[in-house]
Coordinates of C-alpha atoms (C1' of nucleotides) in Angstrom, one line a residue:
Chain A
X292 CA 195.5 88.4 45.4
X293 CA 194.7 91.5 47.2
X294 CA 194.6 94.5 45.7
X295 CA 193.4 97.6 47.3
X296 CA 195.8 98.2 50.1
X297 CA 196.1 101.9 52.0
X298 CA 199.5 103.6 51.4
X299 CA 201.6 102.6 53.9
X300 CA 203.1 105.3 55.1
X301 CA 205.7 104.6 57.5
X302 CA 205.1 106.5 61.5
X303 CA 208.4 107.6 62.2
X304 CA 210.2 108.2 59.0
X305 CA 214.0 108.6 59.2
X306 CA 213.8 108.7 62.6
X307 CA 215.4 105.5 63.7
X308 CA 219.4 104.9 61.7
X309 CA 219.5 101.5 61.6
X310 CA 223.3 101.2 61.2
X311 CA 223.7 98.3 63.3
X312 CA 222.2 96.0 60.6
X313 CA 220.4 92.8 61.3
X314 CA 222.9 91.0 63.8
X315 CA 221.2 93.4 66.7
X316 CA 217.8 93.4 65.9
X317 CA 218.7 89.1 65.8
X318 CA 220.0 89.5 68.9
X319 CA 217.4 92.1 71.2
X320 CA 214.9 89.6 69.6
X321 CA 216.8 86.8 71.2
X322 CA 217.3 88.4 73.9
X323 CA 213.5 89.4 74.4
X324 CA 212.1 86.3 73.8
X325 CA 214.4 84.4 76.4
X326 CA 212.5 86.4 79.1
X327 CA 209.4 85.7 77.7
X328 CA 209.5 82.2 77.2
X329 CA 210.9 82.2 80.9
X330 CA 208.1 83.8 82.2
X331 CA 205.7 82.3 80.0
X332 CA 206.4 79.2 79.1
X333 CA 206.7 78.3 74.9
X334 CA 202.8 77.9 74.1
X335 CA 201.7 81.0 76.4
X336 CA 204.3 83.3 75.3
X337 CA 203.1 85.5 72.4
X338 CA 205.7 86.8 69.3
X339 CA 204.0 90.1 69.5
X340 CA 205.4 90.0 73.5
X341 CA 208.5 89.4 72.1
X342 CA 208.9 91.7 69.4
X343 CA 207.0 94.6 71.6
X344 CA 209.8 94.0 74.2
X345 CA 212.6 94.0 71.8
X346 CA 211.3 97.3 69.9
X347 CA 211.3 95.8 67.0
X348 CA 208.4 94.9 64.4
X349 CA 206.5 91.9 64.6
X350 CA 207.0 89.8 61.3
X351 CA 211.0 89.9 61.7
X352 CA 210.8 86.5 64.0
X353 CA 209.5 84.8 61.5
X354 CA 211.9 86.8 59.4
X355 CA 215.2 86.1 61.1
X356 CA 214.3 82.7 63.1
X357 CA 211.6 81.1 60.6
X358 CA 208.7 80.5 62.7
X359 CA 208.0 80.9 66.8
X360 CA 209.2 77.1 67.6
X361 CA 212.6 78.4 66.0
X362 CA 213.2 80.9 68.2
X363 CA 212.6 78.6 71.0
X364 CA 214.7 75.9 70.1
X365 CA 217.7 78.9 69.5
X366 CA 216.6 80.2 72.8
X367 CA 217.1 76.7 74.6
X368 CA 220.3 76.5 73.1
X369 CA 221.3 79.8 73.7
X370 CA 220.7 79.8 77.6
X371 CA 221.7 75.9 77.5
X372 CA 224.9 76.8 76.0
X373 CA 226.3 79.1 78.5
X374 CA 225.2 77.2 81.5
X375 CA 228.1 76.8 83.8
X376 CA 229.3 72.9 83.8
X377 CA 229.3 71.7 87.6
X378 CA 232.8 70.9 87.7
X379 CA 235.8 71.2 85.1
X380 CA 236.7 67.6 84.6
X381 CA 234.9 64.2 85.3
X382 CA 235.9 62.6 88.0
X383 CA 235.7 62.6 91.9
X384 CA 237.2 66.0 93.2
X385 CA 240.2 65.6 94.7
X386 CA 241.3 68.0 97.4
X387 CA 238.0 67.6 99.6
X388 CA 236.3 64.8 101.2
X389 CA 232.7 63.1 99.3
X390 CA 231.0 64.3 102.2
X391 CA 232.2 68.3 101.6
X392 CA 231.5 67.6 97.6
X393 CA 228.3 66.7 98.5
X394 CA 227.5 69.5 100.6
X395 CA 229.1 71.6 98.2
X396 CA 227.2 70.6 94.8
X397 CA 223.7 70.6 96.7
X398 CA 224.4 74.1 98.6
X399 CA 225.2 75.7 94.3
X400 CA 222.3 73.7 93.1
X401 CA 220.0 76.1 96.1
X402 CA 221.4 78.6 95.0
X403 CA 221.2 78.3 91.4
X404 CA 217.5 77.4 91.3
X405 CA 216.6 80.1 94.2
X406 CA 219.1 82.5 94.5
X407 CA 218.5 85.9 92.9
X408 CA 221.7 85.3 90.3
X409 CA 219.2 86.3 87.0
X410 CA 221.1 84.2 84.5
X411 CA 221.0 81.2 85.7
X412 CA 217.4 81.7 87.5
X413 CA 216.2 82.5 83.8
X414 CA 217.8 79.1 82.4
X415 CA 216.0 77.0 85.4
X416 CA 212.7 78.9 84.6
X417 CA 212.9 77.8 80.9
X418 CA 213.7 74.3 82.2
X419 CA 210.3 74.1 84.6
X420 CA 208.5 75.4 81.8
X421 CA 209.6 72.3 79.6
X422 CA 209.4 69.8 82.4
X423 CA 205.5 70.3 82.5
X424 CA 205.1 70.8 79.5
X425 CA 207.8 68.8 77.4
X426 CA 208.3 70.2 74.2
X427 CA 210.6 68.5 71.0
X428 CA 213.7 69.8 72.8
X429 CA 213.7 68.6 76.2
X430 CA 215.3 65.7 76.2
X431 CA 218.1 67.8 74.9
X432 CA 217.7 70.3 78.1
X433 CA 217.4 67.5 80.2
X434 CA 220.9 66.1 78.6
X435 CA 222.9 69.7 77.9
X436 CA 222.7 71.0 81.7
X437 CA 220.7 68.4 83.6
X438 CA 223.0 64.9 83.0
X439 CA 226.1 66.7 84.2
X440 CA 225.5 67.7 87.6
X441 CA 223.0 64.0 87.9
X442 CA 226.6 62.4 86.5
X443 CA 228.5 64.3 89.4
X444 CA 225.7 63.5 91.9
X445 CA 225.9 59.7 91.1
X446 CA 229.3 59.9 91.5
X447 CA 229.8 61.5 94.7
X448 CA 226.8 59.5 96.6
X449 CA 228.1 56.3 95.0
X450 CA 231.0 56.9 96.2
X451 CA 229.7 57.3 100.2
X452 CA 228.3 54.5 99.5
X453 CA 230.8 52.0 98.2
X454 CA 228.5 51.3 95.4
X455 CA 228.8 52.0 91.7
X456 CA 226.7 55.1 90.6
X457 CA 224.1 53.4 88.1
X458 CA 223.5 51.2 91.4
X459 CA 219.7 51.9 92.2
X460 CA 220.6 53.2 95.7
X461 CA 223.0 55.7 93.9
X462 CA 220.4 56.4 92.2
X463 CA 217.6 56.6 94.3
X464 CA 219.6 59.0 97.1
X465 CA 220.5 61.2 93.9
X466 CA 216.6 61.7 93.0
X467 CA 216.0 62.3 96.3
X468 CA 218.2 64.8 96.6
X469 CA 217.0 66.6 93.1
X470 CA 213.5 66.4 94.2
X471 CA 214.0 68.2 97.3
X472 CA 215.6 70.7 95.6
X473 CA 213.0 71.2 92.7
X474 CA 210.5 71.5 95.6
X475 CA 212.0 74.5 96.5
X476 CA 211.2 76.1 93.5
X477 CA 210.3 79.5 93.0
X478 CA 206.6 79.9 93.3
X479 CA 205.6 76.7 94.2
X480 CA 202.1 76.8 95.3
X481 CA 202.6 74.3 97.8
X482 CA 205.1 75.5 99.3
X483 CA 203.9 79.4 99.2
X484 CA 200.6 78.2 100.8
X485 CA 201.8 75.5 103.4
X486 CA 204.9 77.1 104.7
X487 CA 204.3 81.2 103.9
X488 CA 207.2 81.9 106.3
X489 CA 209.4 80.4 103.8
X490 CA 210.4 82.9 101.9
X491 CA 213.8 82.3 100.1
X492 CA 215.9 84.7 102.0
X493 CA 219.9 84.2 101.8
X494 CA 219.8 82.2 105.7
X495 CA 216.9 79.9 104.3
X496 CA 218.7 79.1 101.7
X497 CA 221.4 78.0 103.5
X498 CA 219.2 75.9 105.9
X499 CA 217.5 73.9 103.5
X500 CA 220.8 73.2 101.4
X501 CA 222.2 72.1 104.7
X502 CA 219.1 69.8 105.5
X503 CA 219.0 68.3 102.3
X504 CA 222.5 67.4 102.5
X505 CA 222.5 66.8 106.2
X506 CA 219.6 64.1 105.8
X507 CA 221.2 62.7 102.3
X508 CA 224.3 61.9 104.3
X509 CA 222.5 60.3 106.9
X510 CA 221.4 58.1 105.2
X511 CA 224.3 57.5 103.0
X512 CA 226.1 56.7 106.9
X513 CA 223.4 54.5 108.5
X514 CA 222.8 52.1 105.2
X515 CA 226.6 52.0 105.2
X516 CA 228.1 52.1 109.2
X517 CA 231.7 50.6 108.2
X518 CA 232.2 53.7 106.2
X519 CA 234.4 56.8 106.7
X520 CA 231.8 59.1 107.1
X521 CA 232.7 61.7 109.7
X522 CA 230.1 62.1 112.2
X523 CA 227.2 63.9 111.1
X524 CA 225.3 65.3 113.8
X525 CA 224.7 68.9 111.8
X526 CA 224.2 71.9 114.7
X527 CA 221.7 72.0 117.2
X528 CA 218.0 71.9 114.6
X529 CA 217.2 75.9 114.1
Chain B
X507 CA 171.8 92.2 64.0
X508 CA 171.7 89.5 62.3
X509 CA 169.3 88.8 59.7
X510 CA 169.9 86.4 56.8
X511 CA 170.2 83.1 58.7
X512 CA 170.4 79.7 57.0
X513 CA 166.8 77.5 58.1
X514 CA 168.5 75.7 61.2
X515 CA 167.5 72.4 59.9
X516 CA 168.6 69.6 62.7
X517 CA 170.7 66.5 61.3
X518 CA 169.3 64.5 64.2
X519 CA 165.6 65.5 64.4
X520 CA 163.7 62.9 66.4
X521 CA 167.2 60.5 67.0
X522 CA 167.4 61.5 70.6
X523 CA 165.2 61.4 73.5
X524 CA 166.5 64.2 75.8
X525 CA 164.1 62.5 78.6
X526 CA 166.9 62.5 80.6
X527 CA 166.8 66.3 80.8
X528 CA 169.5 68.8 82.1
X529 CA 171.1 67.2 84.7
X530 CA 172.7 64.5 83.0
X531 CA 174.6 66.4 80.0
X532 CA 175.5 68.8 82.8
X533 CA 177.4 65.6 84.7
X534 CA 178.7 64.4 81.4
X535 CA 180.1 68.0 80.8
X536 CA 181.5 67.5 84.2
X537 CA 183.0 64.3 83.8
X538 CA 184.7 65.3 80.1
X539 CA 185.6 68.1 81.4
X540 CA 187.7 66.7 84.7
X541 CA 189.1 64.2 81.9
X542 CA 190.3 67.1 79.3
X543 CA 191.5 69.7 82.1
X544 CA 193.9 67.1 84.0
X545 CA 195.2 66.1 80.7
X546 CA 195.4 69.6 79.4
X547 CA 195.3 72.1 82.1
X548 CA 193.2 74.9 81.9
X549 CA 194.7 77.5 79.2
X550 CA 195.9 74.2 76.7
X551 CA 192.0 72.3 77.0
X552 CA 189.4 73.7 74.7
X553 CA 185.8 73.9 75.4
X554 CA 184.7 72.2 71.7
X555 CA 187.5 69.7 73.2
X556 CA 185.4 69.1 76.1
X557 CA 182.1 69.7 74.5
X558 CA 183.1 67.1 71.9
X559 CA 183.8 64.8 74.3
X560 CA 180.7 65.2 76.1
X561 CA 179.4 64.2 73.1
X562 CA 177.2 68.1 73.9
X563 CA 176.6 71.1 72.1
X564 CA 179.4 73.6 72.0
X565 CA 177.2 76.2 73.7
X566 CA 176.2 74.2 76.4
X567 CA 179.4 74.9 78.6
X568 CA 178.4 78.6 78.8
X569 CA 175.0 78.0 78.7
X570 CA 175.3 75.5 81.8
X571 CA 178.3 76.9 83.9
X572 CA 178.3 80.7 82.3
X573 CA 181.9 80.4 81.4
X574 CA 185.1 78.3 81.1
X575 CA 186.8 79.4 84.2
X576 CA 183.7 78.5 86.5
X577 CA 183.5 75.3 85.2
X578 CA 186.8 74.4 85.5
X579 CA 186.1 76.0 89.3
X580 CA 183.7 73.1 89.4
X581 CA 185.9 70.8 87.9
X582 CA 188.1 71.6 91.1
X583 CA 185.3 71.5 93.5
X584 CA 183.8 68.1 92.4
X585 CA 187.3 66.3 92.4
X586 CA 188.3 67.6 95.5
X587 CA 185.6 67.1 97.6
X588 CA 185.8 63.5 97.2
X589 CA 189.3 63.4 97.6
X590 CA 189.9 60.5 100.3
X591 CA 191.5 62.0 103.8
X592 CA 194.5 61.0 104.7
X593 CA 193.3 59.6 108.3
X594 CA 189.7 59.5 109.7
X595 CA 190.7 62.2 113.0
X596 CA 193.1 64.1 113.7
X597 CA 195.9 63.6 116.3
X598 CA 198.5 60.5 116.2
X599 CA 197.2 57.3 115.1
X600 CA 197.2 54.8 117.5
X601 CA 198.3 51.2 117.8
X602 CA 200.9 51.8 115.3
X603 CA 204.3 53.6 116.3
X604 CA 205.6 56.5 114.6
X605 CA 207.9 54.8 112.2
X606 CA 205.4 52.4 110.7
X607 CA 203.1 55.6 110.3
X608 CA 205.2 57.6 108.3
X609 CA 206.1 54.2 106.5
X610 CA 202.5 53.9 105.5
X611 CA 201.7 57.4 104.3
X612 CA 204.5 57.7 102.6
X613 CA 203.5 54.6 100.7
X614 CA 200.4 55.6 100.3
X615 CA 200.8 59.0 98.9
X616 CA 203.2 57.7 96.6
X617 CA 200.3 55.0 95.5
X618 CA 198.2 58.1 94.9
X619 CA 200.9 59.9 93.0
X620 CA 201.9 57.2 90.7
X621 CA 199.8 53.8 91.2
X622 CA 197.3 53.3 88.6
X623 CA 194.3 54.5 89.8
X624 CA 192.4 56.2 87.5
X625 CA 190.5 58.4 89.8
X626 CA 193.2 59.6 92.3
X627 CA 195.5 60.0 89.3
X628 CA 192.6 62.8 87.5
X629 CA 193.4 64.5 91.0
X630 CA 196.6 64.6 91.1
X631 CA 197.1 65.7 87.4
X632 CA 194.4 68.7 87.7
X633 CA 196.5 69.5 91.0
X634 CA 199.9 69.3 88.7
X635 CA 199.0 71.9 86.6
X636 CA 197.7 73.8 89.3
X637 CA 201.3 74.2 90.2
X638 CA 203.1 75.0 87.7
X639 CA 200.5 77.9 86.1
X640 CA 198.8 78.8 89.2
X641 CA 194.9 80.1 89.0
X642 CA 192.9 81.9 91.3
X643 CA 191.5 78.4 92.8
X644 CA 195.3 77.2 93.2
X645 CA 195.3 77.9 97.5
X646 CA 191.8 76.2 97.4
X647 CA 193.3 73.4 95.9
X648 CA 196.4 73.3 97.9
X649 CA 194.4 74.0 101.6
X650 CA 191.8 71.2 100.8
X651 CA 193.7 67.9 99.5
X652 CA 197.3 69.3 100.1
X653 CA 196.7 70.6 103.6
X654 CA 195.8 67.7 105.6
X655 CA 198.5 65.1 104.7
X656 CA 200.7 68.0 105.4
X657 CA 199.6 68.5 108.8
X658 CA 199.8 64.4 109.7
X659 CA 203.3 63.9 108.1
X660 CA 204.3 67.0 110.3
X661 CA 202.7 65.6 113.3
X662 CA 204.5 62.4 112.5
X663 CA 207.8 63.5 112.0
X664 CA 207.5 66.2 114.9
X665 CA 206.9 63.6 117.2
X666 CA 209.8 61.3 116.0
X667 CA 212.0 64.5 116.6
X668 CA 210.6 65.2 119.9
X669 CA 209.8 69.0 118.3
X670 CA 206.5 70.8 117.5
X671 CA 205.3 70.1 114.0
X672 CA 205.2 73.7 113.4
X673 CA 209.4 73.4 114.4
X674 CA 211.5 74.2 111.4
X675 CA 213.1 70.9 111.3
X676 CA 209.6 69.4 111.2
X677 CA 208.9 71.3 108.4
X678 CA 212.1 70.5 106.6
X679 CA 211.8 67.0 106.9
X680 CA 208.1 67.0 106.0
X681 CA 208.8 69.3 103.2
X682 CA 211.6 67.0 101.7
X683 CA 209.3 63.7 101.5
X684 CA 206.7 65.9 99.7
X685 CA 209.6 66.8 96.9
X686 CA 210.6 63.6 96.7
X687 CA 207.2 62.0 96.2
X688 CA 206.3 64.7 93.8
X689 CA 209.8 64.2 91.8
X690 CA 208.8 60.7 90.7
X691 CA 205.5 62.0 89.2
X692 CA 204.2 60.7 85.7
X693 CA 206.1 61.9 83.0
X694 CA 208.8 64.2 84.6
X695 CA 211.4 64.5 82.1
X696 CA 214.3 64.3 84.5
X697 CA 213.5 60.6 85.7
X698 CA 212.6 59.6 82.1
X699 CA 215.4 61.1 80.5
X700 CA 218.3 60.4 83.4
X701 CA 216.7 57.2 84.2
X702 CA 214.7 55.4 81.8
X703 CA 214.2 52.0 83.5
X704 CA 212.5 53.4 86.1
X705 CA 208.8 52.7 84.7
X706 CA 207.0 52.7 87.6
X707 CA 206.2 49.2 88.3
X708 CA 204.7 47.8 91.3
X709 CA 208.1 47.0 92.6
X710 CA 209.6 49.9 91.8
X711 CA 206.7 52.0 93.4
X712 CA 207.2 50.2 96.7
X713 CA 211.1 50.6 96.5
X714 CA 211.0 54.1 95.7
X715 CA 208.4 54.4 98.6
X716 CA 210.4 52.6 101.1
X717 CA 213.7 54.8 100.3
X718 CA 212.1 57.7 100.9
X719 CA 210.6 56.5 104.3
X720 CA 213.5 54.9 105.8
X721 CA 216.1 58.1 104.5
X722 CA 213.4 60.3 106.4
X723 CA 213.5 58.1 109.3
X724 CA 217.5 58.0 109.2
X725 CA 218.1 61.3 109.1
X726 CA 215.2 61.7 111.9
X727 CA 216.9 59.1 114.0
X728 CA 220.2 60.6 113.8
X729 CA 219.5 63.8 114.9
X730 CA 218.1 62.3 117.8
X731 CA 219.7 59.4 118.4
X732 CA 218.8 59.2 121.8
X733 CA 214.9 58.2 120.1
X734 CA 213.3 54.8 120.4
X735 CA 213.7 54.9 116.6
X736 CA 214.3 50.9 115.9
X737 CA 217.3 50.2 113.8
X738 CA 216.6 51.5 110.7
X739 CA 218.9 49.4 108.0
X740 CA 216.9 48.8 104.9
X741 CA 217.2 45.2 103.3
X742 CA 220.2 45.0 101.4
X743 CA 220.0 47.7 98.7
X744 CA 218.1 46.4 95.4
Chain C
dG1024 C1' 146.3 69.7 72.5
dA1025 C1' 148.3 74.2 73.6
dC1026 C1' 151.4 76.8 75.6
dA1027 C1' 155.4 78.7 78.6
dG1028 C1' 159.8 78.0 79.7
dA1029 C1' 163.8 75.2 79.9
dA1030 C1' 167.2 72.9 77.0
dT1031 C1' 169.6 72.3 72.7
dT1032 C1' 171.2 73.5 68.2
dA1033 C1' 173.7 75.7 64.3
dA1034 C1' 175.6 79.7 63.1
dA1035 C1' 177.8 83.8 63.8
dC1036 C1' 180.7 87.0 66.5
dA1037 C1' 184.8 89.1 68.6
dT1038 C1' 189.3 88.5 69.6
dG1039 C1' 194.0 86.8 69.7
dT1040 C1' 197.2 84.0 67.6
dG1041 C1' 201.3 82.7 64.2
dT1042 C1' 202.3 83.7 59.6
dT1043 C1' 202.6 85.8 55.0
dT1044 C1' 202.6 89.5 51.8
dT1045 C1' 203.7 93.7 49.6
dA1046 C1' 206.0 97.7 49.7
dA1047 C1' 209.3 100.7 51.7
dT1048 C1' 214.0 101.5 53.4
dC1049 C1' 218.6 100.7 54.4
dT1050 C1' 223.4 98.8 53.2
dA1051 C1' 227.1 97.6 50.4
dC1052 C1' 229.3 97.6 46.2
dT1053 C1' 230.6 99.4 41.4
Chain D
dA1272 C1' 225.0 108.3 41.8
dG1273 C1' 222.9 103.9 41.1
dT1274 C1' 221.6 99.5 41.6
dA1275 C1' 220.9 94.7 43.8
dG1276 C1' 220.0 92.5 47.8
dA1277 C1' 219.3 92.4 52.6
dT1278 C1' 216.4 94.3 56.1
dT1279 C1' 212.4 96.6 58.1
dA1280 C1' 207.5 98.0 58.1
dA1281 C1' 202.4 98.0 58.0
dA1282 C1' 198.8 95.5 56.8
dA1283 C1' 196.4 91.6 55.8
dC1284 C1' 195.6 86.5 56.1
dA1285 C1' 194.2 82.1 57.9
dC1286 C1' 192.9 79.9 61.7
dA1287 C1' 191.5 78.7 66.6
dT1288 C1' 189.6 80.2 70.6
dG1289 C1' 185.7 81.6 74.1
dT1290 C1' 181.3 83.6 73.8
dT1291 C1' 176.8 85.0 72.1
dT1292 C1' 172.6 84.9 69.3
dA1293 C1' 168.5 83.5 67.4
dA1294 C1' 165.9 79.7 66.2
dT1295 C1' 164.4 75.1 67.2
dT1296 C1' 163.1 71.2 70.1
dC1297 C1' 161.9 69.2 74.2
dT1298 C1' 159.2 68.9 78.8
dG1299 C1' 155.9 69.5 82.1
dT1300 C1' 151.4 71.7 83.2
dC1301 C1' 146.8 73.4 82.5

DNA sequence: GACAGAATTAAACATGTGTTTTAATCTACT
DNA sequence: AGTAGATTAAAACACATGTTTAATTCTGTC
């Protein structure tokens, strides 16, 4: 019940056609927020960010997506949704050996997470975000574009090793191999203080994709001698 | 300017006996504090969370550390300082060989990360959220409890490869057993989503603590085979 | 016992947040 | 043109946060 309210008198008055109706404001507001919530995180990331960025007026979130935890489930699902899949079909590759699969998957997970591609380095930042702090939705994140390339993983090291994939040595090598990989995250305090040198160019990516799977496969040939594993003595250490 | 003020009539007036003076609601502000920030981190925890906790006036965080951000500086400062070092000196440890030293740190630090005590776990929580929304204490952090088992597992593994700790392929390795401990933290989505029966039990703390050690030490081994590494084959995978 | 200063208290303050409201404007249709 | 409904706009709302204030209580000292 309020009452007295000053005429609102609009700033820019015809300024502005809005002829593209509602489906562009919906999506610059989509848009918008997936950068914010990127950079941000969900809790830190503020509507009024997202509607400043997208030019467009601050109660039409709530207008168009409900309320702010709206947005971010359509923004998960959004960026989720056009994540490329790590391979077309299930199943071991065929055409290349386990030991090039592996090298292969592990060198486009680098560059995914650390390469400068924007897309996908937006869609990994919204995943840290929920991994520290899990929201209602990650277990879906985890599932839409984390299970498929873990799947392919288990697969391919299981394989090397003559063991099923859900075996707990599949499994443990595939961890291994995720966590070294997530610890070369962008901004990583740890590594930014400890290792400063390290800087993310294009040749250091390639290095530590190669180390990871260079060491991976080491292992994968020692805990299993009898296997086909060509030999694995990676170039002369940098 | 202020003027009508309701009589501040205490609820409590002669319940407590503050003969205890200062010093002790200023360690229980401490203690609630280290409690609520490593849960929380610093932008999520609340200073009527704390206070409350404390079982203290809300104004007595300001009134005794000036503001939120330098008590949570001292939150850092007290729970770092008594963070146990990984060795008593510096240099190689003796009467052990390399192998069973990296074995043993590796163990440990993954006993620090995930083992169930409460102290060392308070640390490693405040240090977790240090990472992922970095503050202006974050280097602190990292150079004083991050720093030194940094510098022993390079030592270790540079001497195993027969290459300067400072080498890159010292680094790699020593980098890649730091992801991989830090990947099997408390709560990360990825291992409880992708693989839920992985709870953390004793057992599984010591498997998880012995793959990482003898991968390391296979891949170390390999690259120099000509090394007095001993034969590294695990007991039969689990 | 009285008094000065430290410590504590309840209340207010200033600000930023997500959300709602009310009115204005645009779009489509007859 | 005119009207109904969707869309946008400006302002207010309700609430939570960190901080400050002014008064009260405690503590040690003369």
């Amino acid at each position: 019940m309020k009452q007295i309210k000053t005429a609102a008198l609009p700033t820019k008055p015809g300024l502005k056609t809005f002829a593209i109706h509602a489906d562009d404001t919906r999506a610059r507001l989509l848009k918008a927020a997936v950068d914010v919530f990127a950079e941000q995180g969900y809790e830190a990331a503020t509507i009024r960010q997202i509607c400043s960025r997208a030019d467009v007026n601050l109660a039409l979130v709530n207008y168009h997506f409900g309320d702010k935890l709206e947005l971010y489930t359509e923004v998960l699902r959004f960026a989720m949704s056009c994540a490329p899949q790590p391979a077309p079909g299930p199943g071991l590759p065929t055409g290349i050996s386990a030991e090039d699969a592996l090298r292969a998957i592990i060198r486009a997970m680098v560059e995914r997470v650390l390469g400068n591609d924007d897309e996908s380095n937006l869609r990994y930042r919204l995943m840290l975000h929920e991994f520290v702090r899990p929201t209602s939705v990650t277990a879906l994140v985890v599932n839409e574009v984390m299970r498929p390339v873990y799947d392919r993983l288990r697969e391919i090291v299981g394989s090397l090793l003559g063991l099923p994939s859900d075996h707990a040595t599949s499994r443990l090598c595939t961890h291994g191999v995720l966590g070294q990989v997530g610890h070369y995250t962008r901004r990583n305090p740890i590594l930014a203080t400890l290792w400063p040198e390290m800087t993310m160019t294009a040749e250091q990516r390639e290095l530590v994709a190669r180390h990871i799977a260079e060491s991976t496969l080491a292992y994968l040939g020692l805990i299993r001698p009898r296997s086909t594993v060509a030999p694995l003595m990676p170039e002369d250490p940098v």
